[in-house]
Coordinates of C-alpha atoms in Angstrom, one line a residue:
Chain A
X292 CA 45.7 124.2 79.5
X293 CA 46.4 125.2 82.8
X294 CA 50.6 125.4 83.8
X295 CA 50.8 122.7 86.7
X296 CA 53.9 124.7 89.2
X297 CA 55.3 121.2 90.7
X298 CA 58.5 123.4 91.7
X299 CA 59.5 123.0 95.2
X300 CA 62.3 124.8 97.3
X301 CA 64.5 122.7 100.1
X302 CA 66.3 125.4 102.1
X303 CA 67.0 127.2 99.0
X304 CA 67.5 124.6 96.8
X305 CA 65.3 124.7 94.1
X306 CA 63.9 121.1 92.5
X307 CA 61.4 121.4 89.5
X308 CA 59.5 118.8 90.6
X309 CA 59.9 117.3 95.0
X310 CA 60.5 113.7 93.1
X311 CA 63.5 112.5 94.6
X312 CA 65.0 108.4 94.6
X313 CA 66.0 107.4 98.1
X314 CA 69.2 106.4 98.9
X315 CA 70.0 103.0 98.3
X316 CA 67.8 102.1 95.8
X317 CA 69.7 104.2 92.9
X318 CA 73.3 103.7 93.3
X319 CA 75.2 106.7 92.1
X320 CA 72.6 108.1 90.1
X321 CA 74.6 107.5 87.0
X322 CA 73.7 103.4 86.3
X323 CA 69.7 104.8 86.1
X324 CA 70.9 106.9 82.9
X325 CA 71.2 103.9 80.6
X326 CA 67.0 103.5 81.5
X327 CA 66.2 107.9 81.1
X328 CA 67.4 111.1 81.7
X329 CA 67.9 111.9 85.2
X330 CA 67.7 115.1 84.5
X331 CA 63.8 115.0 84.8
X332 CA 64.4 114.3 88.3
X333 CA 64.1 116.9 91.5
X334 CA 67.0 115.6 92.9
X335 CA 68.9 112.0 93.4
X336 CA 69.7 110.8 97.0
X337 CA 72.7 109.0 96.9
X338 CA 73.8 106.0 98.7
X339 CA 74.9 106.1 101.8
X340 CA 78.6 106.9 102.3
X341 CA 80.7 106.1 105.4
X342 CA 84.1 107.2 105.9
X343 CA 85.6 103.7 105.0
X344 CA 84.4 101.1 102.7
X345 CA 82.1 98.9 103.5
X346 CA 81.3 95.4 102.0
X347 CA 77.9 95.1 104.2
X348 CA 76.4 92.2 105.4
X349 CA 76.5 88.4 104.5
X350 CA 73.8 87.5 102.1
X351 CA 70.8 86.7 101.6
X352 CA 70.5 90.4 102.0
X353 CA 66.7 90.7 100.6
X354 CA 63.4 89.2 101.9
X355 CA 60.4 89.5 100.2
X356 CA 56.8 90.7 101.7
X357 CA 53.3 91.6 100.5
X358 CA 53.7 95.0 99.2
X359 CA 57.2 95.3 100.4
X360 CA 60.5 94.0 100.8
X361 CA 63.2 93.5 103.7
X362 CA 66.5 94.5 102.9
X363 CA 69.8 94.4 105.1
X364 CA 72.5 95.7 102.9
X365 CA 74.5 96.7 105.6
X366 CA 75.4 100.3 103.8
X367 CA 77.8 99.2 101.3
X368 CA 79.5 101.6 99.8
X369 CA 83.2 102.4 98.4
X370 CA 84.0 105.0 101.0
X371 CA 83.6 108.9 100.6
X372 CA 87.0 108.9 99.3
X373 CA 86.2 106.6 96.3
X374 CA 83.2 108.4 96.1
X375 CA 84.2 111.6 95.5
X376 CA 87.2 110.5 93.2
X377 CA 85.2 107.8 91.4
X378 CA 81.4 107.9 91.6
X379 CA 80.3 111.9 91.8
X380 CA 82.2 112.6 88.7
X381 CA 80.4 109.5 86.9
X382 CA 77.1 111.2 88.4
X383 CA 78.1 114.3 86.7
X384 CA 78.4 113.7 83.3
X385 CA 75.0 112.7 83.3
X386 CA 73.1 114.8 86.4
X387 CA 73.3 118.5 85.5
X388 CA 71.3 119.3 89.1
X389 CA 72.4 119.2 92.5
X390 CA 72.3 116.1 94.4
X391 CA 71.7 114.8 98.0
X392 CA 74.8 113.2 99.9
X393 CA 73.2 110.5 102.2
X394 CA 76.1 110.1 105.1
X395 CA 75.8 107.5 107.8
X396 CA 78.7 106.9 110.7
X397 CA 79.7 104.5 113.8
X398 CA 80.7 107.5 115.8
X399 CA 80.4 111.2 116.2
X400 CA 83.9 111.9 114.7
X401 CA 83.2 109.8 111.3
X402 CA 79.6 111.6 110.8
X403 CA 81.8 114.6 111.2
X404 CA 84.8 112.9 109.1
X405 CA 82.7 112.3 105.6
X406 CA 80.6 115.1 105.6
X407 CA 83.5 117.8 105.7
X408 CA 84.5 116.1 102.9
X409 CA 81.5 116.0 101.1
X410 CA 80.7 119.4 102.0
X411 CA 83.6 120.8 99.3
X412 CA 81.8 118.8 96.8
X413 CA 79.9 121.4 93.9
X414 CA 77.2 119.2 93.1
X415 CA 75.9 118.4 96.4
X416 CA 73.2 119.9 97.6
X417 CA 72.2 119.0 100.9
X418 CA 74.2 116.3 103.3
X419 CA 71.2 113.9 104.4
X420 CA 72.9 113.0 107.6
X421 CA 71.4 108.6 108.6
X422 CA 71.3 108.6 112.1
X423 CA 69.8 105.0 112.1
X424 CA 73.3 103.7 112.5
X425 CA 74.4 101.9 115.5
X426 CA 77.1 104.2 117.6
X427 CA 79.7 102.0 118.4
X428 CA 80.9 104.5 121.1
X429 CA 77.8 103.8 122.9
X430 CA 76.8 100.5 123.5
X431 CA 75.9 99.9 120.0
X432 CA 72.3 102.0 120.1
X433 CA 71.0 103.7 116.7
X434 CA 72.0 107.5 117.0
X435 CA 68.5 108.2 116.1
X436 CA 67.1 106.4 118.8
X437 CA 68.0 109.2 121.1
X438 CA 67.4 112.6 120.9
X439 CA 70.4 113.5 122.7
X440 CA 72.3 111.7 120.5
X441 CA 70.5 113.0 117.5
X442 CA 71.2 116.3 118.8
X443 CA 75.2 116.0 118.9
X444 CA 75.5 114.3 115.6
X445 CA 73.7 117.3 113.7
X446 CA 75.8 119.8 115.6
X447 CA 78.4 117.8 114.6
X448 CA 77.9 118.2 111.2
X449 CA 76.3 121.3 111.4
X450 CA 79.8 122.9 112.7
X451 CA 81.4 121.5 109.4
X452 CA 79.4 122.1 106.4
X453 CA 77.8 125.1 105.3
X454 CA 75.7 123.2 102.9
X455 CA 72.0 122.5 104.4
X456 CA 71.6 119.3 106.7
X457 CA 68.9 117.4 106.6
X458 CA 68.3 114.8 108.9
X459 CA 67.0 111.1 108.1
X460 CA 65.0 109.8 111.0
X461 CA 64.2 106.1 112.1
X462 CA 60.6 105.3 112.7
X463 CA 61.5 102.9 115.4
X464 CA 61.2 105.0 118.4
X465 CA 58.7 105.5 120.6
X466 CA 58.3 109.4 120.4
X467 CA 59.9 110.1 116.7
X468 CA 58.5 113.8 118.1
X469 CA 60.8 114.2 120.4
X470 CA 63.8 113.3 117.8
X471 CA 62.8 115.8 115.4
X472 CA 62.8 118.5 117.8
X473 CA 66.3 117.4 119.1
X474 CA 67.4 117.9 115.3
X475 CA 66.1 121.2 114.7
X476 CA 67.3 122.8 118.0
X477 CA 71.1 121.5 117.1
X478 CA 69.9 124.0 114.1
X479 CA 69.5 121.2 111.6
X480 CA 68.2 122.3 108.3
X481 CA 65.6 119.7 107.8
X482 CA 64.0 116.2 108.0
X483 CA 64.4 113.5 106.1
X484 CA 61.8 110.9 106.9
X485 CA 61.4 107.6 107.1
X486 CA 64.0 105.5 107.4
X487 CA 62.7 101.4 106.9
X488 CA 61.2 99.7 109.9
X489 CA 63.0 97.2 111.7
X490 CA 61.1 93.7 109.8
X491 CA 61.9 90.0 110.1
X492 CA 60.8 86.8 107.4
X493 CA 61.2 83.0 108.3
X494 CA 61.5 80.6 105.6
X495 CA 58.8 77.9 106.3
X496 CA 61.0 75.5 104.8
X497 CA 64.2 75.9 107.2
X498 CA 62.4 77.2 109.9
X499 CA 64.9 80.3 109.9
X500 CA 65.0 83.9 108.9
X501 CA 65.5 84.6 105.5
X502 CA 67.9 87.1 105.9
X503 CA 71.9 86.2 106.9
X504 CA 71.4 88.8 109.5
X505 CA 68.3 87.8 110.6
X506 CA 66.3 90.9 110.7
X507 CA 66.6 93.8 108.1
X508 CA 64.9 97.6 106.8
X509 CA 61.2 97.0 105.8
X510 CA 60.0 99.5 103.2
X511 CA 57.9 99.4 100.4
X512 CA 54.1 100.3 99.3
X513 CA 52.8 98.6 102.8
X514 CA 54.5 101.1 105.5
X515 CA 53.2 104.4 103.5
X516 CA 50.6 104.9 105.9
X517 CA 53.1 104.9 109.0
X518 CA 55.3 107.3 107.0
X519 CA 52.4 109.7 106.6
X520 CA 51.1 108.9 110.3
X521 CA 55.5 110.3 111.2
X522 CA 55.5 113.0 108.9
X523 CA 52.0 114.6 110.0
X524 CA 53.2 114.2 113.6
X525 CA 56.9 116.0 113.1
X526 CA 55.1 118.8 110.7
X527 CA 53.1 120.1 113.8
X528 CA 55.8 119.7 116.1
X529 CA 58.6 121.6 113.8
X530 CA 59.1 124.7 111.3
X531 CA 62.2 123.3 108.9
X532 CA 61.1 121.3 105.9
X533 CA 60.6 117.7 105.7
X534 CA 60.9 115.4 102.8
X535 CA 58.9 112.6 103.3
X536 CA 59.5 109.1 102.2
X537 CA 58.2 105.5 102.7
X538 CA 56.1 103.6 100.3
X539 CA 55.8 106.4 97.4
X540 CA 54.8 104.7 94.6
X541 CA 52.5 106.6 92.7
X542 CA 52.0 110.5 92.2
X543 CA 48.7 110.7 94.5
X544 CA 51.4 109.1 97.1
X545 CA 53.4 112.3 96.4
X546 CA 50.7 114.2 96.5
X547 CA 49.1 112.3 100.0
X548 CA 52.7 112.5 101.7
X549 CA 52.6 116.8 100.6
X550 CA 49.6 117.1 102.2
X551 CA 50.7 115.1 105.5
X552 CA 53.8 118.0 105.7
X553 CA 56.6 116.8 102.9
X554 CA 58.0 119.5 100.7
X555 CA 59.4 116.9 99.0
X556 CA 59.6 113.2 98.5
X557 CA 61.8 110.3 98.5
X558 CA 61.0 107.2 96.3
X559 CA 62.6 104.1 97.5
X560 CA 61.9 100.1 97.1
X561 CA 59.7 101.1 94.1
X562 CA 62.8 102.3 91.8
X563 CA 63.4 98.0 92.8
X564 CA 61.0 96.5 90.9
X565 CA 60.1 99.4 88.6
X566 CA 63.5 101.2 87.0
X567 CA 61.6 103.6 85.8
X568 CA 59.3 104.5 88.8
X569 CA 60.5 108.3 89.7
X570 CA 60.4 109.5 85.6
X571 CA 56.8 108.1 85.6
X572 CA 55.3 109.7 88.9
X573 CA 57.2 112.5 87.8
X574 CA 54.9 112.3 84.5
X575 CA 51.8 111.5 86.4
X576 CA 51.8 114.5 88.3
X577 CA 50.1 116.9 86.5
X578 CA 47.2 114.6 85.6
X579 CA 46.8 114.1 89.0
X580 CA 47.0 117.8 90.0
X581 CA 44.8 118.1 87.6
X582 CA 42.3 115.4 88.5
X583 CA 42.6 117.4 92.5
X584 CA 42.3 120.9 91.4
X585 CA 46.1 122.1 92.6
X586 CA 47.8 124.2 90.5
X587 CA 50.8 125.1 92.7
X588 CA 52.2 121.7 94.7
X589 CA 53.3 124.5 97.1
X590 CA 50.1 125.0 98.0
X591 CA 49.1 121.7 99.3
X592 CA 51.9 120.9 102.0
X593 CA 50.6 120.1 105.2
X594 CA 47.2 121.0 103.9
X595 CA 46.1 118.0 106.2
X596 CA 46.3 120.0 109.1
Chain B
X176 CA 68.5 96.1 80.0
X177 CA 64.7 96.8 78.2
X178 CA 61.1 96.8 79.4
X179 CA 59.3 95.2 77.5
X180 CA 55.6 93.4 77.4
X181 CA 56.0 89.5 76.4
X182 CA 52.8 87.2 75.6
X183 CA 53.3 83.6 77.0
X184 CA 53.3 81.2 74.2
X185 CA 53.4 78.1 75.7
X186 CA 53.7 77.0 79.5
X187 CA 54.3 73.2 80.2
X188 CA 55.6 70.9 82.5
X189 CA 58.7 69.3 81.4
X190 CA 59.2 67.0 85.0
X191 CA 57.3 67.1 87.9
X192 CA 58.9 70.2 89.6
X193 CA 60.4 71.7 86.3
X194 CA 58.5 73.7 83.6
X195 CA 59.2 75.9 80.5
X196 CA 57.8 78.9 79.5
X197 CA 58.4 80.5 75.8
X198 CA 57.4 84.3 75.1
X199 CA 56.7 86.2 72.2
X200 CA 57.6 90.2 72.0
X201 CA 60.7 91.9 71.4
X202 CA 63.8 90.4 73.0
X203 CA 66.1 92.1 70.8
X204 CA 67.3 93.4 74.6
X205 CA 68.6 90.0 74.8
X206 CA 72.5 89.9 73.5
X207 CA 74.0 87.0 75.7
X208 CA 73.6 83.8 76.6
X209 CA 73.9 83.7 80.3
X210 CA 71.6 86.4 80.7
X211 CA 68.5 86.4 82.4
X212 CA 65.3 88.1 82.6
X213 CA 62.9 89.7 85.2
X214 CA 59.7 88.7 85.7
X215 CA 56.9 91.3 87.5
X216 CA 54.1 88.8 88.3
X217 CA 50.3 89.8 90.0
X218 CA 50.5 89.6 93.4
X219 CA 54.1 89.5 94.4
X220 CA 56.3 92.4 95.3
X221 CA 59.6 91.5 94.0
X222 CA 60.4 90.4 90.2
X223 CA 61.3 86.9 89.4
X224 CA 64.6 86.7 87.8
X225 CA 65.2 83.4 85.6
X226 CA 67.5 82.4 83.5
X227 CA 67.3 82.3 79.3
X228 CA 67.4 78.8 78.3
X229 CA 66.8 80.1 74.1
X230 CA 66.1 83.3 72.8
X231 CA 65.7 84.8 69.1
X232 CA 64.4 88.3 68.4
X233 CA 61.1 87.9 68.9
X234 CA 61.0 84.8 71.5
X235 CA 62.0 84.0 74.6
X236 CA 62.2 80.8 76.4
X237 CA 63.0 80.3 80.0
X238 CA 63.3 76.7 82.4
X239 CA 61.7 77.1 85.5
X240 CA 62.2 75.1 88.9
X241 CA 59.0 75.4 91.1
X242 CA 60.3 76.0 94.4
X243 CA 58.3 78.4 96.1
X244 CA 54.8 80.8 95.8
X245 CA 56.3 82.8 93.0
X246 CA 56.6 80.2 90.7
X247 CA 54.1 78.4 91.6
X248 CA 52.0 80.8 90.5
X249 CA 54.0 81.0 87.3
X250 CA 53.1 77.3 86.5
X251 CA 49.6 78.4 86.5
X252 CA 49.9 81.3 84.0
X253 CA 47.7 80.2 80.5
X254 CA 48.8 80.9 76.9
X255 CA 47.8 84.6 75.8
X256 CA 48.7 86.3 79.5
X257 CA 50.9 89.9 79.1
X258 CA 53.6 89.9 81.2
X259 CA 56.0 93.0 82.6
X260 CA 59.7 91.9 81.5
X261 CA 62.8 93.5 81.8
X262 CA 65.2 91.7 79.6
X263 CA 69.1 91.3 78.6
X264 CA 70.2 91.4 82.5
X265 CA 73.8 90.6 83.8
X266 CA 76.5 90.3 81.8
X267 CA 76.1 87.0 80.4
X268 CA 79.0 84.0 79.0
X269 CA 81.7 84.9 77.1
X270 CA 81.9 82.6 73.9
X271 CA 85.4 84.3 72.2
X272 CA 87.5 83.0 75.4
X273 CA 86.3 79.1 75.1
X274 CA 89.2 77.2 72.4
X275 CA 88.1 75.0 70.1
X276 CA 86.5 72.1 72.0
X277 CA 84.8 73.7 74.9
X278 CA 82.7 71.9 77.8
X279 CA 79.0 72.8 79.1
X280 CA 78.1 71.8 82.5
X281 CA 74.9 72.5 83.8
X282 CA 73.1 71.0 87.1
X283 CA 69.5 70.5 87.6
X284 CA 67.8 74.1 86.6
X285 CA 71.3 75.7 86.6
X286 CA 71.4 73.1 83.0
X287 CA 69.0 75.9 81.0
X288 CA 71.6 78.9 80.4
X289 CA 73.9 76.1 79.0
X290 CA 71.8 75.6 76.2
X291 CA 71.7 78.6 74.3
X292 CA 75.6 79.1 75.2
X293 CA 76.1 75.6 73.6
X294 CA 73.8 76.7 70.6
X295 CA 76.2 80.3 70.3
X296 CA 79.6 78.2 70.6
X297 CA 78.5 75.6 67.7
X298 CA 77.6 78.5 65.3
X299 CA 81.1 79.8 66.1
X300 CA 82.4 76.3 64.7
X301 CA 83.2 75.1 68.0
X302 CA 82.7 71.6 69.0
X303 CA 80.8 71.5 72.2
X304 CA 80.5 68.7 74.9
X305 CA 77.2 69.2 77.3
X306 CA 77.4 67.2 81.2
X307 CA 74.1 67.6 82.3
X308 CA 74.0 66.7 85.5
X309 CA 70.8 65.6 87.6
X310 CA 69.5 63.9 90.5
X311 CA 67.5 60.9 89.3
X312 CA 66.6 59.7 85.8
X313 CA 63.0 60.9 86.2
X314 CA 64.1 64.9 86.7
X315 CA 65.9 65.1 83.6
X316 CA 64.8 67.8 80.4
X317 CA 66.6 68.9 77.3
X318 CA 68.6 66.2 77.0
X319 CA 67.6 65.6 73.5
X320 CA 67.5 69.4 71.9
X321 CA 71.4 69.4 72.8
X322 CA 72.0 66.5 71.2
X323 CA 70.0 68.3 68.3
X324 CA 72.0 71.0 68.0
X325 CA 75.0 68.8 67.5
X326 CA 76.4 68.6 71.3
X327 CA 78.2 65.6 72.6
X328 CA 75.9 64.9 75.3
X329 CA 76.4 62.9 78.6
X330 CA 74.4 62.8 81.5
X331 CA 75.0 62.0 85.2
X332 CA 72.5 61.2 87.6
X333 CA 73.5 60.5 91.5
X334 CA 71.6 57.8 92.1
X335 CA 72.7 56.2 88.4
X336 CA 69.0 55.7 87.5
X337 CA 70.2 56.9 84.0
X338 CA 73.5 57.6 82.5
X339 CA 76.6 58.2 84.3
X340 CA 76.6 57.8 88.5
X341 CA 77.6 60.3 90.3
X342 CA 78.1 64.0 89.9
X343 CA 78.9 66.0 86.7
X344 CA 82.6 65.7 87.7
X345 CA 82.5 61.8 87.6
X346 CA 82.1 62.6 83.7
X347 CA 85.0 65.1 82.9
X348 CA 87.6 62.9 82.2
X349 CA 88.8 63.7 78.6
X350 CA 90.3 66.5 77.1
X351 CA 88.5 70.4 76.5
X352 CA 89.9 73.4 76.0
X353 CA 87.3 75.6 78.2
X354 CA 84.8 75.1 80.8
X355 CA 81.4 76.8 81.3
X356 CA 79.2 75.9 84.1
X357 CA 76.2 77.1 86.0
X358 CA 74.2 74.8 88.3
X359 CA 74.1 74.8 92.4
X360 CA 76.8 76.5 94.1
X361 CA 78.5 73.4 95.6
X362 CA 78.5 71.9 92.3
X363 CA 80.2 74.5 91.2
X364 CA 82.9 74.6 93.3
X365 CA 83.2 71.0 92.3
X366 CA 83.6 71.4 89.2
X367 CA 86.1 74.5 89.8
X368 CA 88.5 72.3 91.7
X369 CA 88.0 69.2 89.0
X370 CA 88.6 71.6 85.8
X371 CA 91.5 71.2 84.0
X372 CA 90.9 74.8 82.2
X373 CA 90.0 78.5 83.1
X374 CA 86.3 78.7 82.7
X375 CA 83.2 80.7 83.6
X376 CA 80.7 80.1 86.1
X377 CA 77.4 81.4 86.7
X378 CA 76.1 82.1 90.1
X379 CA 72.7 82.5 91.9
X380 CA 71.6 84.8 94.4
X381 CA 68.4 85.9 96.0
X382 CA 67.8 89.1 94.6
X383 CA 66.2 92.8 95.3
X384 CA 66.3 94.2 92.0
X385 CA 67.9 92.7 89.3
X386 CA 69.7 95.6 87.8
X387 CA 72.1 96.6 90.2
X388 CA 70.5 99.1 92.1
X389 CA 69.9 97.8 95.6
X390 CA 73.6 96.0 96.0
X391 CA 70.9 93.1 97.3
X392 CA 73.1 90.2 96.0
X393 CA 77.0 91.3 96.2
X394 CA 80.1 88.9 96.4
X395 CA 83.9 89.2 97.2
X396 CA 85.7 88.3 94.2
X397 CA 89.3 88.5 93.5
X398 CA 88.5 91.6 91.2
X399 CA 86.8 93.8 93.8
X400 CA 83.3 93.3 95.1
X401 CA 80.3 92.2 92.2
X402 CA 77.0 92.6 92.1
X403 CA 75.8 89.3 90.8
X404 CA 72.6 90.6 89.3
X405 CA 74.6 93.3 87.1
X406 CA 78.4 92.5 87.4
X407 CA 77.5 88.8 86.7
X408 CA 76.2 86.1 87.0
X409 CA 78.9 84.9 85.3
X410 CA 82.2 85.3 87.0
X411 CA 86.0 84.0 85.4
X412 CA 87.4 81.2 87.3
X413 CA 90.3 83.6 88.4
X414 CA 88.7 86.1 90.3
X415 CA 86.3 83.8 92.4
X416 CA 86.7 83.6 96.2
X417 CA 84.8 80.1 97.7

């Protein structure tokens, strides 16, 4: 039988396989160990920390779609204090790898603020830096809306961590191109992409939208092919790796998204209705490599170009 | 929490909106009453999560209000279908907190989790009054199978087409040592400010994943922020926040 090599590297960090849960859809890690081992994952993105805690928005918080979901969460999370004194040493008793720090901010100075922080922290990996966040310093507009913006952020960070950045991109932009190259000029390490698309739901029976905030992140199985549209786009346009997310589901979306550009990839709204999504692509993979005639995952990123 | 493939058994109309479903398979995953399970159905994205009206080790049987595409789909589903379950979610009633002479309240489809509580608090010797409270007399189910089990039952209904008029709190004037009660939330915040005990109370919220992963359904409580789907449903009457 032939060895299927799903071993990827992200800016020297080695995964075994580029299967990675998105943040927000896996906690800490740690709750996902009562269903498997982590272990058998690449890596674990976790959720999105802000300097101070965060209760997040008024429910409803979750709308359903075909093929997808809406969620507006509103990033909460315990703070990176609590995090690093209460929820990364819960994640390592059961997580012998390196994980991904997903940070999000209102301002400059708190993107800054939490990822010095998390930057002392052994067992992460890489700081995933949201810049989908509204800056609060600036009339309220998503950091990654701009590429200026998206620029000074990752220098930001950049000048406090010595740990690879990645940066998580918003598709809703006009020219997510343009972004991307803003990113990698401030020296960022990588991309992480895509963030959930700005989506909406009205209950026919009120007449109003189903969610408390009225509009929310849409992600899920139905925006894969935007997410590989984004990816193939930023692959041509830059040389640092991207992991690609949005809609995985299944290991030929692992191995579609690969081909689009993605060294590695995020799984998100499916870990929601299937706990045990990531260990079972994860498990797929070979068979499908198999079925494709790849031996090396390596081999196939950005074979689409 | 387990996975688990469950065969319907039987799925029938109990009232015109209202239906029950029983499953065969393993719910050994099941150790609570006040738990609920997960349903994946064809078609939609997110699971269903309903509550366990009774439960044995193989057997599970759930009470199901038909309120929107979801389950109206469910009250199609024939005898013999496979369906994708995760079982033994949230963390369920209490029984060892509840005295001697506990009360159940339930209200409309917020009346099923009640039932198997009422069925664990009777084994435990306990002498259990059921308010089951409902709209009209032609929307009321399982009246009878508590009184089988040996509960003092009484029920309300608001227009006082059977029973009691009024609201479940019209009916709790005697004495109990405990109160349990799920049902809609302004009932019960009713029922909060009418109880003459501590008690537990079960709470809905539209949900992501069920589990506790997606922090779709949190609440402020007293205790710190919970995640209804996995911190509850059930919350102590001290720590809620209205």
């Amino acid at each position: 039988m032939v060895n299927f090599d799903t071993a990827v590297t992200l800016s020297g960090l080695k995964l075994d396989n580029p299967v990675i849960p998105a943040s927000g859809t896996f906690g800490f890690g740690y709750e996902f160990a009562d269903f498997y081992d982590i272990n058998v994952l690449g890596s674990i993105s976790l959720k999105g920390t802000t300097k101070d805690a965060r209760f997040g928005n008024p429910t409803p918080r979750i709308a359903e779609c075909t093929e997808a979901l809406i969620n507006s969460v509103g990033l909460q999370n315990p703070g990176v204090h609590k995090v690093i004194s209460d929820e990364l040493p819960k994640l390592k008793k059961c997580f012998n790898k390196k994980a991904i720090a997903n940070i999000s901010g209102f301002g400059i100075d708190e993107y800054a603020y939490t990822s010095e922080l998390l930057d002392k922290e052994e067992q992460i990996g890489i700081l995933e830096i949201n810049i989908s966040c509204p800056n609060v310093h600036n009339g309220g507009m998503s950091f990654g809306t701009d590429p200026k913006n998206a620029y000074e952020v990752t220098k930001a960070v950049k000048a406090v961590t010595k740990k690879p950045v990645y940066i998580k991109l918003t598709p809703n932009v006009t020219d997510i191109v343009s972004v991307a190259k803003a990113c990698e000029e401030a020296g960022a390490d990588g991309i992480s992409m895509i963030n959930t698309l700005l989506g909406m739901r009205i209950d026919l029976k009120t007449g109003k939208p189903v969610i408390a905030n009225k509009m929310g992140g849409f992600s899920g199985r139905a925006i894969k092919p935007v997410a590989v549209r984004m990816v193939y786009q930023v692959y041509e346009a830059v040389k640092i790796p991207i992991i690609g997310m949005g809609g995985i589901a299944r290991a030929e979306d692992v191995i579609e998204m690969m081909m689009a550009g993605a060294t590695a990839v995020q799984v998100g709204a499916e870990n929601l209705i299937n706990p045990y999504a990531c260990r079972d692509i994860i498990n797929d993979l070979p068979r499908v490599m198999e079925k494709y005639k790849i031996n090396k995952l390596t081999d196939i990123i950005g074979r689409a170009h | 929490m387990k996975n688990v493939i469950l065969k319907i058994e039987e799925n029938k109309a109990l009232t015109d909106t209202v239906w029950q479903m029983t499953l065969s398979g393993d719910c050994s995953g099941i150790t609570k009453p006040g738990q609920f399970i997960n349903i994946k159905l064809d078609g939609f994205y997110l699971r269903r999560p309903i509550s366990v009206y009774d439960c044995g080790e193989d057997f599970v049987t759930i009470i199901y209000k038909v309120v929107g595409e979801g389950t109206e789909y469910m009250a199609t589903l024939a005898e013999g279908k496979e369906l994708d379950v995760l079982i033994g979610l949230g963390n369920g009633f209490d029984t060892s907190l509840s005295g001697d002479k506990p009360v159940v309240i339930g209200g409309g489809v917020g009346v099923p989790p009640m039932f198997k509580l009422a069925k664990e608090l009777i084994a435990e010797g306990k002498s259990v009054t059921a308010i089951l409270g409902f709209n009209t007399a032609g929307e009321i189910f399982a009246e009878n199978e508590f009184k089988k089990i040996g509960c003092e039952v009484i029920v309300t209904t608001v227009d006082g087409s059977y029973g009691t008029k009024g609201f479940v709190t019209n009916a709790m004037d005697f004495d109990y040592t405990y109160t349990f009660c799920c049902g809609p939330e302004p009932m019960l915040k009713a029922v909060y400010n009418t109880g003459k005990t501590s008690g537990q109370f079960s709470f809905e919220e539209r949900m992501g994943c069920g589990f506790g992963a997606c922090m779709g359904c949190t609440c402020k409580t007293k205790y710190g922020n919970k995640r209804i789907c996995k911190d509850g449903p059930v919350l102590v009457k001290e720590e809620i926040i209205w």
